[in-house]
């Protein structure tokens, strides 16, 4: 498994993974109006706009997932269905957290759609903590779409080494 920066040649494959993953996880739990706005073209357009912030996970020659960061936020995180359960998500998450820490982020956050229990279990397994609910403005071609979500946070500050007490 290899994580690297995305490039223009990756956009179509990434858009498909993001589109399929989003609809699998969200279409039945978010308002229908938002689901209608989540077309393959909308994901492709959003990737083009933020391509410099996208990291991809490759297994063999195939793209297995993507992450995207914005400021202190792990803005997007998707793994292809065919790679779920393979350890790919943990590798991609470790890279995303390292990218955030390298930017000087002390406490990272992410938004998780309320009801996306599979993602919530994964985030909790990775030691992200649900700090409550917030209204998140989801990006759409029609402008921000307010959506109530779970906010997860994680401290990226390494714990100081323990000192031995000498008596």
Short mmCIF file of C-alpha atoms in Angstrom, two decimals:
data_model
loop_
_atom_site.label_atom_id
_atom_site.label_comp_id
_atom_site.label_asym_id
_atom_site.label_seq_id
_atom_site.Cartn_x
_atom_site.Cartn_y
_atom_site.Cartn_z
CA UNK A 1 0.00 0.00 0.00
CA UNK A 2 1.29 3.41 -0.98
CA UNK A 3 -0.09 6.86 -0.13
CA UNK A 4 0.78 9.77 -2.40
CA UNK A 5 -0.44 13.15 -3.59
CA UNK A 6 -3.21 12.99 -6.19
CA UNK A 7 -2.73 14.31 -9.70
CA UNK A 8 -4.96 15.17 -12.65
CA UNK A 9 -4.74 11.65 -14.08
CA UNK A 10 -6.35 10.30 -10.86
CA UNK A 11 -9.47 12.48 -10.92
CA UNK A 12 -11.87 10.14 -12.73
CA UNK A 13 -11.04 7.13 -10.53
CA UNK A 14 -11.17 9.28 -7.38
CA UNK A 15 -14.50 10.83 -8.38
CA UNK A 16 -15.98 7.36 -8.83
CA UNK A 17 -14.73 6.13 -5.43
CA UNK A 18 -15.99 9.30 -3.72
CA UNK A 19 -19.37 9.20 -5.52
CA UNK A 20 -19.94 5.51 -4.80
CA UNK A 21 -18.76 5.76 -1.19
CA UNK A 22 -20.81 8.88 -0.51
CA UNK A 23 -24.01 7.37 -1.90
CA UNK A 24 -23.42 4.05 -0.09
CA UNK A 25 -22.97 5.79 3.26
CA UNK A 26 -25.17 8.89 2.96
CA UNK A 27 -27.96 8.65 0.39
CA UNK A 28 -30.44 7.09 2.83
CA UNK A 29 -29.56 9.25 5.85
CA UNK A 30 -29.34 12.80 4.47
CA UNK A 31 -32.08 14.98 2.97
CA UNK A 32 -33.04 13.89 -0.57
CA UNK A 33 -32.24 17.39 -1.83
CA UNK A 34 -28.58 16.95 -0.87
CA UNK A 35 -28.43 13.43 -2.33
CA UNK A 36 -29.71 14.78 -5.67
CA UNK A 37 -26.87 17.30 -5.75
CA UNK A 38 -24.23 14.59 -5.28
CA UNK A 39 -23.69 13.66 -8.93
CA UNK A 40 -20.53 12.12 -10.34
CA UNK A 41 -19.84 15.48 -12.02
CA UNK A 42 -20.15 17.29 -8.67
CA UNK A 43 -17.47 15.07 -7.15
CA UNK A 44 -15.22 15.51 -10.18
CA UNK A 45 -15.63 19.31 -9.97
CA UNK A 46 -14.85 19.34 -6.25
CA UNK A 47 -11.74 17.21 -6.82
CA UNK A 48 -10.48 19.60 -9.49
CA UNK A 49 -11.01 22.53 -7.11
CA UNK A 50 -9.08 20.93 -4.22
CA UNK A 51 -6.70 18.55 -5.99
CA UNK A 52 -3.66 19.91 -4.14
CA UNK A 53 -5.20 18.80 -0.82
CA UNK A 54 -6.01 15.23 -1.96
CA UNK A 55 -3.96 12.18 -0.99
CA UNK A 56 -4.65 8.78 -2.47
CA UNK A 57 -4.02 5.24 -1.33
CA UNK A 58 -2.89 2.76 -3.96
CA UNK A 59 -2.83 -0.99 -3.59
CA UNK A 60 -1.03 -2.62 -6.47
CA UNK A 61 -1.87 -0.37 -9.38
CA UNK A 62 -5.39 0.47 -8.21
CA UNK A 63 -6.59 3.50 -6.30
CA UNK A 64 -8.13 2.25 -3.07
CA UNK A 65 -9.09 5.47 -1.30
CA UNK A 66 -8.70 9.20 -0.81
CA UNK A 67 -8.36 11.75 1.92
CA UNK A 68 -8.57 15.53 1.76
CA UNK A 69 -7.64 18.06 4.43
CA UNK A 70 -8.67 21.69 4.84
CA UNK A 71 -7.04 23.61 7.64
CA UNK A 72 -7.49 21.52 10.79
CA UNK A 73 -10.29 19.45 9.22
CA UNK A 74 -10.06 15.98 7.76
CA UNK A 75 -12.51 17.16 5.14
CA UNK A 76 -13.05 13.96 3.14
CA UNK A 77 -12.13 10.32 3.74
CA UNK A 78 -13.27 7.46 1.50
CA UNK A 79 -12.09 3.92 0.83
CA UNK A 80 -13.28 1.91 -2.16
CA UNK A 81 -15.74 -0.83 -1.24
CA UNK A 82 -13.36 -3.45 -2.64
CA UNK A 83 -10.67 -2.35 -0.15
CA UNK A 84 -12.80 -2.18 2.98
CA UNK A 85 -11.64 -4.56 5.69
CA UNK A 86 -8.14 -4.82 4.17
CA UNK A 87 -6.37 -2.39 6.50
CA UNK A 88 -6.35 0.24 3.75
CA UNK A 89 -8.43 2.69 5.78
CA UNK A 90 -6.01 2.54 8.72
CA UNK A 91 -3.05 3.28 6.42
CA UNK A 92 -4.90 6.19 4.81
CA UNK A 93 -5.98 7.56 8.22
CA UNK A 94 -2.42 7.43 9.57
CA UNK A 95 -1.28 9.42 6.54
CA UNK A 96 -4.09 11.99 6.92
CA UNK A 97 -3.26 12.48 10.59
CA UNK A 98 0.45 12.87 9.73
CA UNK A 99 -0.43 15.47 7.08
CA UNK A 100 -2.48 17.44 9.62
CA UNK A 101 0.23 17.20 12.29
CA UNK A 102 2.87 18.34 9.80
CA UNK A 103 0.78 21.48 9.24
CA UNK A 104 0.99 22.22 12.96
CA UNK A 105 -2.58 21.13 13.76
CA UNK A 106 -2.89 20.28 17.46
CA UNK A 107 -6.53 19.18 17.43
CA UNK A 108 -7.95 17.88 14.16
CA UNK A 109 -11.65 17.54 13.48
CA UNK A 110 -13.98 15.91 11.01
CA UNK A 111 -17.70 15.88 10.30
CA UNK A 112 -19.53 12.54 10.18
CA UNK A 113 -23.11 12.35 8.96
CA UNK A 114 -25.45 11.40 11.78
CA UNK A 115 -26.39 7.78 11.16
CA UNK A 116 -23.17 6.85 9.34
CA UNK A 117 -22.44 4.27 12.00
CA UNK A 118 -19.81 2.32 10.01
CA UNK A 119 -17.67 5.47 9.64
CA UNK A 120 -18.27 6.46 13.27
CA UNK A 121 -17.05 3.04 14.48
CA UNK A 122 -13.92 3.38 12.35
CA UNK A 123 -13.17 6.90 13.60
CA UNK A 124 -13.60 5.75 17.19
CA UNK A 125 -11.30 2.77 16.55
CA UNK A 126 -8.71 5.34 15.36
CA UNK A 127 -9.17 7.23 18.67
CA UNK A 128 -11.23 10.12 17.34
CA UNK A 129 -13.73 11.33 19.93
CA UNK A 130 -17.26 12.52 19.17
CA UNK A 131 -17.46 15.97 20.74
CA UNK A 132 -21.14 16.53 19.90
CA UNK A 133 -23.25 17.70 17.00
CA UNK A 134 -22.79 20.79 14.85
CA UNK A 135 -24.32 22.32 11.77
CA UNK A 136 -21.84 21.80 8.94
CA UNK A 137 -22.22 23.62 5.64
CA UNK A 138 -21.77 20.91 3.02
CA UNK A 139 -20.28 22.20 -0.22
CA UNK A 140 -22.60 21.94 -3.23
CA UNK A 141 -22.79 23.52 -6.68
CA UNK A 142 -25.79 25.49 -5.35
CA UNK A 143 -23.86 26.85 -2.39
CA UNK A 144 -23.60 25.70 1.24
CA UNK A 145 -26.11 23.09 2.40
CA UNK A 146 -26.56 23.15 6.22
CA UNK A 147 -26.48 19.64 7.66
CA UNK A 148 -26.45 18.52 11.29
CA UNK A 149 -23.47 16.17 11.79
CA UNK A 150 -21.41 14.51 14.48
CA UNK A 151 -18.16 16.40 15.11
CA UNK A 152 -15.18 14.17 15.85
CA UNK A 153 -11.90 15.48 17.22
CA UNK A 154 -8.46 14.04 17.81
CA UNK A 155 -5.43 15.48 19.56
CA UNK A 156 -2.39 15.14 17.32
CA UNK A 157 0.09 16.26 19.98
CA UNK A 158 2.39 13.43 20.98
CA UNK A 159 2.35 12.67 24.68
CA UNK A 160 5.63 13.63 26.34
CA UNK A 161 7.81 10.68 27.31
CA UNK A 162 7.38 9.47 30.87
CA UNK A 163 10.26 10.25 33.19
CA UNK A 164 11.62 7.75 35.60
CA UNK A 165 11.38 8.86 39.19
CA UNK A 166 14.57 8.25 41.15
CA UNK A 167 14.53 8.18 44.85
#
